[in-house]
Amino acid sequence: MNKYQLTKEVIELKDETIKIRRDIHKNPELGFQEFKTSELIYNTLKELGYEVSIVAKTGVVGLIRGHDQTKTLAVRADIDCLPLQELNQVDYISQNEGKMHACGHDGHTAIALATAKLIKSRQSELKGNVKFIFQPAEESPGGAEPMIKEGVLENPKVDAIIGLHLWNNIPLGTLGIKSGILMASADEFIINIKGKGGHGALPHQTVDSIVVMAHIITALQTIVSRNVNPLEPAVVTVGKVESGSNFNIIAESAKMIGTVRTFDNDLRDQIEKKIEQITKNITQAFGADYSYQYIKFYPPTINDVYMASLIKEAALDVVSNDMILENEITMGAEDMSYFLQKVPGCYFFVGSANKEKGLDKPHHNPYFDFDEEALSIGTQVMTNAIFKYFER
Ligand code: NI
């Protein structure tokens, strides 16, 4: 008796799914350079009989039409690797120096391809359309936004989207399915302070940019502690400061860069403004000047309540209720968020850690690997969810 409720078809597909995952693992490619990965996906989908197209340089989209084409569900998988040297001792170790699938995107691609195969084999039962979106450059600089700009959510128009992440933060057999906020936004701010340099012994002739910077850094700490509702998570971190040249010189300028994380777009905008307000007023008080840049990267990842309940229902046919974690949340970021801003959907975590097998290293670690049993679980939940979506 299997621990998970897997269909005969998913069990039969297990070895092939593992093989595809390992092939991709051996040949990791960075964002927008996923040419071989993209080709493999393209050819696999083509052979299966999908309508296939290339979107956003290395992204691949495969469409299958159901008999009643009123609705279209998208399935998103990211395909890129990280700039990291793999240190695992496995026969499917990365063949590309300094590149590694250390986040599990090789698994996401394999799961989506296995799901595409299962859906094809049951096309006659399929009511609506399913659009498989293989997205490049999740790690950076982001492939979701360019795909949306090139119309991936149109023709046919996508009504909802689902996607998954293999997750070593939770054990194999568990699933993280949460409605509402799931992952944070991740932004960068850059502040340049322009004072007036001079002799370290003659401060009265200068505007000391380091002193100004110190006041700003201290004041920034009050944003989260004094301005943000304590029940709302937020982070303001100054990660790097640069200034000065010698012990007896008062620095002309100073620079600092940092990151802001939130789960809410309004709060994100408020913090962006607050940082500038603090910077502006402090520099003014000290007679300095400033420049301020706020770069918005990925928005918060927010799941739709209905779609999360659909995934949960699909998961309950695979694992028992106690294996579903409804509060797995992370301050990390994901560009799945761009899709979720456009259409309702659910992004969920598939537990992939197996401590006994030593497969529990963190994501982005040179020893990262996961229990491949998670591929079958992911495929099963995805497949169940697709059919449930059109049945509901
Ligand atoms: Ni990832």
Coordinates of C-alpha atoms and ligand atoms in Angstrom, one line a residue:
M1 CA 0.0 0.0 0.0
N2 CA 1.4 3.3 -1.0
K3 CA 1.7 6.1 1.5
Y4 CA 0.1 8.5 -0.9
Q5 CA -2.9 8.1 -3.1
L6 CA -1.2 8.0 -6.5
T7 CA -3.0 6.7 -9.6
K8 CA -1.6 3.9 -11.7
E9 CA -0.8 6.4 -14.4
V10 CA 1.3 8.6 -12.1
I11 CA 3.1 5.6 -10.7
E12 CA 3.9 4.3 -14.2
L13 CA 5.2 7.7 -15.1
K14 CA 7.5 8.0 -12.0
D15 CA 10.7 6.7 -13.6
E16 CA 10.3 8.8 -16.7
T17 CA 9.6 11.9 -14.6
I18 CA 12.7 11.3 -12.5
K19 CA 14.8 10.8 -15.7
I20 CA 13.5 14.1 -17.2
R21 CA 14.3 15.9 -13.9
R22 CA 17.8 14.5 -13.8
D23 CA 18.5 15.4 -17.5
I24 CA 17.5 19.0 -16.7
H25 CA 19.5 18.9 -13.5
K26 CA 22.6 17.8 -15.5
N27 CA 22.2 20.8 -17.8
P28 CA 21.2 23.8 -15.7
E29 CA 20.8 27.1 -17.5
L30 CA 20.5 30.6 -16.1
G31 CA 17.7 33.1 -16.7
F32 CA 16.9 33.7 -20.4
Q33 CA 19.7 31.3 -21.4
E34 CA 17.6 28.2 -21.0
F35 CA 17.9 27.3 -24.7
K36 CA 18.4 23.5 -24.2
T37 CA 15.8 23.3 -21.5
S38 CA 13.4 25.2 -23.6
E39 CA 14.1 23.0 -26.6
L40 CA 13.5 19.8 -24.5
I41 CA 10.2 21.2 -23.3
Y42 CA 9.2 22.4 -26.8
N43 CA 9.9 19.0 -28.3
T44 CA 8.2 17.1 -25.6
L45 CA 5.0 19.1 -25.8
K46 CA 5.0 19.0 -29.6
E47 CA 5.3 15.2 -29.6
L48 CA 2.4 15.0 -27.2
G49 CA 0.3 17.0 -29.6
Y50 CA 0.2 20.4 -27.8
E51 CA -0.1 23.7 -29.6
V52 CA 3.4 25.0 -28.7
S53 CA 4.9 28.5 -28.9
I54 CA 8.0 30.3 -27.6
V55 CA 7.3 33.4 -25.5
A56 CA 9.8 35.8 -23.9
K57 CA 13.0 34.4 -25.5
T58 CA 13.2 31.0 -23.7
G59 CA 9.7 30.6 -22.3
V60 CA 7.5 27.8 -23.7
V61 CA 3.8 27.7 -23.8
G62 CA 1.8 24.5 -24.5
L63 CA -1.9 24.6 -25.0
I64 CA -4.4 21.7 -25.0
R65 CA -8.1 22.3 -25.8
G66 CA -10.9 20.7 -24.0
H67 CA -14.3 19.9 -25.6
D68 CA -16.1 22.8 -23.9
Q69 CA -13.7 25.6 -24.4
T70 CA -15.3 28.2 -22.1
K71 CA -12.5 28.3 -19.5
T72 CA -8.8 28.2 -19.6
L73 CA -6.6 27.2 -16.6
A74 CA -2.9 27.9 -16.7
V75 CA -0.2 25.8 -15.0
R76 CA 3.0 27.6 -14.4
A77 CA 6.5 26.1 -13.9
D78 CA 9.8 27.9 -13.7
I79 CA 12.8 26.5 -15.6
D80 CA 15.9 28.4 -14.7
C81 CA 18.9 27.5 -12.4
L82 CA 21.2 29.5 -10.1
P83 CA 24.8 30.7 -10.5
L84 CA 26.2 28.3 -8.0
Q85 CA 28.7 25.4 -8.1
E86 CA 27.1 22.1 -7.2
L87 CA 28.9 20.1 -4.5
N88 CA 26.7 17.0 -4.5
Q89 CA 28.1 13.7 -5.3
V90 CA 25.4 12.3 -7.6
D91 CA 25.6 10.8 -11.1
Y92 CA 23.3 13.5 -12.3
I93 CA 25.5 16.3 -11.0
S94 CA 25.5 19.6 -13.0
Q95 CA 27.7 19.4 -16.1
N96 CA 27.8 23.2 -16.4
E97 CA 30.4 24.8 -14.2
G98 CA 29.1 27.4 -11.8
K99 CA 25.5 26.6 -12.6
M100 CA 23.1 24.5 -10.5
H101 CA 19.5 23.7 -10.1
A102 CA 19.6 24.5 -6.4
C103 CA 16.0 25.5 -6.0
G104 CA 14.1 22.6 -7.5
H105 CA 13.1 24.3 -10.8
D106 CA 14.3 21.1 -12.6
G107 CA 11.6 19.3 -10.6
H108 CA 9.0 21.9 -11.4
T109 CA 9.7 21.5 -15.1
A110 CA 9.6 17.6 -14.9
I111 CA 6.3 17.7 -12.9
A112 CA 4.6 20.1 -15.4
L113 CA 5.7 17.9 -18.3
A114 CA 4.5 14.7 -16.6
T115 CA 1.2 16.5 -15.9
A116 CA 1.0 17.6 -19.5
K117 CA 1.4 14.0 -20.6
L118 CA -1.4 12.8 -18.2
I119 CA -3.7 15.5 -19.3
K120 CA -3.1 14.6 -22.9
S121 CA -3.9 11.0 -22.2
R122 CA -7.3 12.1 -20.8
Q123 CA -8.1 14.8 -23.3
S124 CA -11.5 13.4 -24.0
E125 CA -12.5 14.0 -20.3
L126 CA -11.2 17.5 -20.4
K127 CA -13.8 20.2 -20.4
G128 CA -11.8 23.4 -20.7
N129 CA -8.4 24.4 -22.0
V130 CA -5.1 24.0 -20.1
K131 CA -2.2 26.3 -20.9
F132 CA 1.2 25.1 -19.6
I133 CA 3.5 28.1 -19.0
F134 CA 7.2 27.2 -18.7
Q135 CA 8.7 30.4 -17.4
P136 CA 12.3 31.5 -17.7
A137 CA 14.4 33.5 -15.3
E138 CA 12.5 33.3 -12.0
E139 CA 15.7 33.7 -10.0
S140 CA 16.5 36.8 -11.9
P141 CA 15.8 39.1 -13.7
G142 CA 12.2 37.7 -13.8
G143 CA 10.4 36.0 -16.7
A144 CA 6.8 36.3 -15.6
E145 CA 6.4 40.0 -16.4
P146 CA 7.9 39.8 -20.0
M147 CA 5.7 36.7 -20.7
I148 CA 2.6 38.6 -19.6
K149 CA 3.6 41.6 -21.7
E150 CA 3.9 39.3 -24.7
G151 CA 0.4 38.1 -24.1
V152 CA 0.8 34.7 -22.4
L153 CA -2.5 35.2 -20.5
E154 CA -4.4 35.9 -23.7
N155 CA -5.6 33.8 -26.7
P156 CA -7.3 32.0 -25.1
K157 CA -7.7 34.2 -22.1
V158 CA -6.5 32.6 -18.9
D159 CA -9.1 32.5 -16.2
A160 CA -7.0 31.1 -13.3
I161 CA -3.5 29.9 -12.7
I162 CA -1.8 27.3 -10.5
G163 CA 1.8 26.5 -9.8
L164 CA 3.9 24.7 -7.2
H165 CA 7.3 24.9 -5.6
L166 CA 9.1 21.9 -4.2
W167 CA 9.9 22.9 -0.7
N168 CA 12.7 21.5 1.5
N169 CA 11.4 23.5 4.5
I170 CA 8.7 21.0 5.0
P171 CA 9.0 17.1 4.9
L172 CA 8.1 14.9 2.0
G173 CA 4.4 14.0 2.1
T174 CA 3.3 17.4 3.4
L175 CA 1.8 20.1 1.3
G176 CA 1.8 23.8 2.1
I177 CA -1.5 25.2 0.8
K178 CA -2.4 28.7 2.0
S179 CA -4.9 31.2 0.9
G180 CA -4.0 34.9 1.0
I181 CA -0.5 36.1 1.6
L182 CA 2.2 33.5 0.9
M183 CA 5.5 35.2 0.0
A184 CA 6.8 38.7 0.4
S185 CA 7.7 41.5 -2.0
A186 CA 11.4 42.1 -2.4
D187 CA 12.6 45.7 -3.2
E188 CA 15.8 47.6 -3.2
F189 CA 16.5 51.1 -2.1
I190 CA 19.6 53.2 -2.8
I191 CA 20.3 56.5 -0.9
N192 CA 23.2 58.8 -1.9
I193 CA 24.0 61.6 0.6
K194 CA 25.9 64.6 -0.6
G195 CA 27.6 66.7 2.1
K196 CA 30.7 68.8 2.0
G197 CA 34.0 67.2 2.5
G198 CA 37.0 68.7 4.4
H199 CA 39.6 68.3 7.0
G200 CA 38.9 66.0 9.9
A201 CA 40.1 68.6 12.3
L202 CA 37.9 71.4 10.9
P203 CA 34.4 70.0 11.0
H204 CA 32.8 73.5 11.1
Q205 CA 33.8 74.0 7.5
T206 CA 32.1 70.8 6.3
V207 CA 28.8 68.9 6.1
D208 CA 29.7 65.5 7.4
S209 CA 27.9 63.0 5.1
I210 CA 28.7 60.1 7.5
V211 CA 27.0 61.7 10.4
V212 CA 23.9 62.4 8.2
M213 CA 23.9 58.8 7.1
A214 CA 24.1 57.5 10.7
H215 CA 21.0 59.6 11.6
I216 CA 19.2 58.3 8.6
I217 CA 20.0 54.7 9.3
T218 CA 18.8 55.1 12.9
A219 CA 15.6 56.8 11.9
L220 CA 14.8 54.1 9.3
Q221 CA 14.6 51.6 12.2
T222 CA 11.5 53.5 13.4
I223 CA 9.5 52.7 10.2
V224 CA 8.8 49.1 11.2
S225 CA 8.8 49.7 14.9
R226 CA 6.7 53.0 14.9
N227 CA 4.8 53.4 11.6
V228 CA 3.8 49.9 10.6
N229 CA 0.9 48.1 12.2
P230 CA 2.6 45.5 14.5
L231 CA 0.3 42.8 13.2
E232 CA 1.6 43.3 9.7
P233 CA 5.0 41.8 8.8
A234 CA 7.6 44.1 7.2
V235 CA 11.3 44.4 7.0
V236 CA 13.6 47.4 6.3
T237 CA 17.2 46.4 6.2
V238 CA 20.2 48.6 5.4
G239 CA 22.6 46.0 3.9
K240 CA 25.5 48.0 2.8
V241 CA 27.1 51.4 3.5
E242 CA 29.9 53.1 1.7
S243 CA 31.7 56.2 2.6
G244 CA 35.0 57.8 3.5
S245 CA 38.7 57.5 2.5
N246 CA 40.8 58.2 5.6
F247 CA 40.8 58.9 9.3
N248 CA 41.4 62.6 9.0
I249 CA 39.1 63.4 6.1
I250 CA 35.4 64.2 6.5
A251 CA 33.6 62.4 3.7
E252 CA 32.0 64.4 0.9
S253 CA 29.4 61.7 0.2
A254 CA 27.9 58.5 1.6
K255 CA 25.9 55.8 0.0
M256 CA 23.7 53.1 1.5
I257 CA 21.6 50.3 0.0
G258 CA 19.0 48.1 1.5
T259 CA 15.9 46.0 1.0
V260 CA 12.2 46.2 1.9
R261 CA 10.0 43.2 2.4
T262 CA 6.2 43.3 2.9
F263 CA 3.2 41.2 2.3
D264 CA 1.0 44.1 1.2
N265 CA 1.3 46.4 -1.8
D266 CA -0.2 49.5 0.0
L267 CA 2.2 49.0 2.9
R268 CA 5.0 48.6 0.4
D269 CA 4.1 52.0 -1.2
Q270 CA 3.9 53.6 2.2
I271 CA 7.4 52.4 3.2
E272 CA 8.8 53.6 -0.1
K273 CA 7.5 57.1 0.7
K274 CA 8.5 57.0 4.3
I275 CA 12.1 56.2 3.6
E276 CA 12.3 59.2 1.3
Q277 CA 10.6 61.4 3.8
I278 CA 13.0 60.5 6.5
T279 CA 16.0 60.9 4.1
K280 CA 14.7 64.2 2.8
N281 CA 14.1 65.8 6.2
I282 CA 17.3 64.6 7.9
T283 CA 19.5 65.7 5.0
Q284 CA 17.8 69.0 5.0
A285 CA 18.2 69.5 8.7
F286 CA 21.9 68.9 8.3
G287 CA 22.3 71.0 5.2
A288 CA 23.1 68.1 2.9
D289 CA 21.6 66.8 -0.3
Y290 CA 20.4 63.4 -1.3
S291 CA 19.2 61.2 -4.2
Y292 CA 16.8 58.3 -3.6
Q293 CA 16.0 55.4 -5.8
Y294 CA 13.5 52.7 -5.0
I295 CA 13.5 49.7 -7.2
K296 CA 10.5 47.4 -7.1
F297 CA 11.3 43.8 -7.8
Y298 CA 8.7 41.1 -7.2
P299 CA 5.4 42.0 -5.6
P300 CA 4.0 39.9 -2.8
T301 CA 2.6 36.5 -3.8
I302 CA -1.1 36.4 -2.8
N303 CA -3.3 33.3 -3.3
D304 CA -7.0 33.4 -4.2
V305 CA -9.2 31.9 -1.5
Y306 CA -11.3 29.9 -4.0
M307 CA -8.3 28.6 -5.9
A308 CA -6.5 27.6 -2.6
S309 CA -9.6 25.6 -1.6
L310 CA -9.5 23.9 -4.9
I311 CA -5.8 22.9 -4.5
K312 CA -6.6 21.7 -1.0
E313 CA -9.5 19.6 -2.3
A314 CA -7.2 18.1 -4.9
A315 CA -4.5 17.4 -2.3
L316 CA -6.9 15.7 0.0
D317 CA -7.2 13.0 -2.6
V318 CA -3.5 12.4 -2.3
V319 CA -2.6 12.9 1.3
S320 CA -4.4 13.0 4.6
N321 CA -5.7 16.2 6.1
D322 CA -3.0 16.4 8.8
M323 CA -0.3 16.5 6.0
I324 CA -1.7 19.8 4.7
L325 CA -0.1 22.8 6.3
E326 CA -2.2 26.0 5.9
N327 CA 0.3 28.4 7.4
E328 CA 3.5 27.8 5.5
I329 CA 4.6 31.3 4.7
T330 CA 7.9 32.8 3.8
M331 CA 9.6 36.3 3.5
G332 CA 11.2 35.0 0.3
A333 CA 9.8 36.3 -3.0
E334 CA 8.6 34.8 -6.3
D335 CA 7.6 36.2 -9.6
M336 CA 4.6 33.9 -9.8
S337 CA 3.2 37.0 -8.0
Y338 CA 2.9 38.8 -11.4
F339 CA 0.6 36.1 -12.7
L340 CA -1.4 36.2 -9.5
Q341 CA -1.9 39.9 -9.8
K342 CA -3.6 39.4 -13.1
V343 CA -5.7 36.3 -12.6
P344 CA -6.8 34.4 -9.4
G345 CA -4.7 31.4 -8.6
C346 CA -2.8 29.4 -6.1
Y347 CA 0.8 28.8 -5.6
F348 CA 1.6 25.9 -3.3
F349 CA 4.5 24.1 -1.6
V350 CA 5.2 20.4 -2.1
G351 CA 7.2 19.1 0.8
S352 CA 10.4 17.5 -0.6
A353 CA 12.8 17.1 2.4
N354 CA 13.8 13.7 3.6
K355 CA 16.1 14.0 6.6
E356 CA 16.9 10.3 6.7
K357 CA 18.2 10.4 3.2
G358 CA 20.1 13.6 3.8
L359 CA 17.9 15.4 1.3
D360 CA 17.0 18.3 3.5
K361 CA 19.5 21.0 2.6
P362 CA 18.1 24.5 2.2
H363 CA 17.2 26.0 -1.2
H364 CA 20.1 27.8 -2.9
N365 CA 22.7 25.7 -1.0
P366 CA 25.4 23.9 -3.1
Y367 CA 24.3 20.6 -1.5
F368 CA 20.6 21.1 -2.3
D369 CA 18.7 18.1 -3.5
F370 CA 15.2 16.8 -2.8
D371 CA 13.4 13.5 -2.4
E372 CA 12.2 12.6 -6.0
E373 CA 9.1 10.9 -4.5
A374 CA 7.8 14.6 -4.3
L375 CA 7.7 14.6 -8.2
S376 CA 4.9 12.0 -8.2
I377 CA 3.0 13.8 -5.4
G378 CA 3.3 17.1 -7.2
T379 CA 2.2 15.6 -10.5
Q380 CA -0.8 13.9 -8.8
V381 CA -2.0 17.1 -7.0
M382 CA -1.6 19.1 -10.2
T383 CA -3.5 16.6 -12.3
N384 CA -6.3 16.3 -9.8
A385 CA -6.5 20.1 -9.5
I386 CA -6.9 20.6 -13.3
F387 CA -9.8 18.2 -13.6
K388 CA -11.4 19.5 -10.4
Y389 CA -11.2 23.1 -11.7
F390 CA -13.4 22.3 -14.7
E391 CA -15.7 20.1 -12.6
R392 CA -16.5 22.6 -9.9
Ligands
NI1 NI 12.7 28.7 -6.6

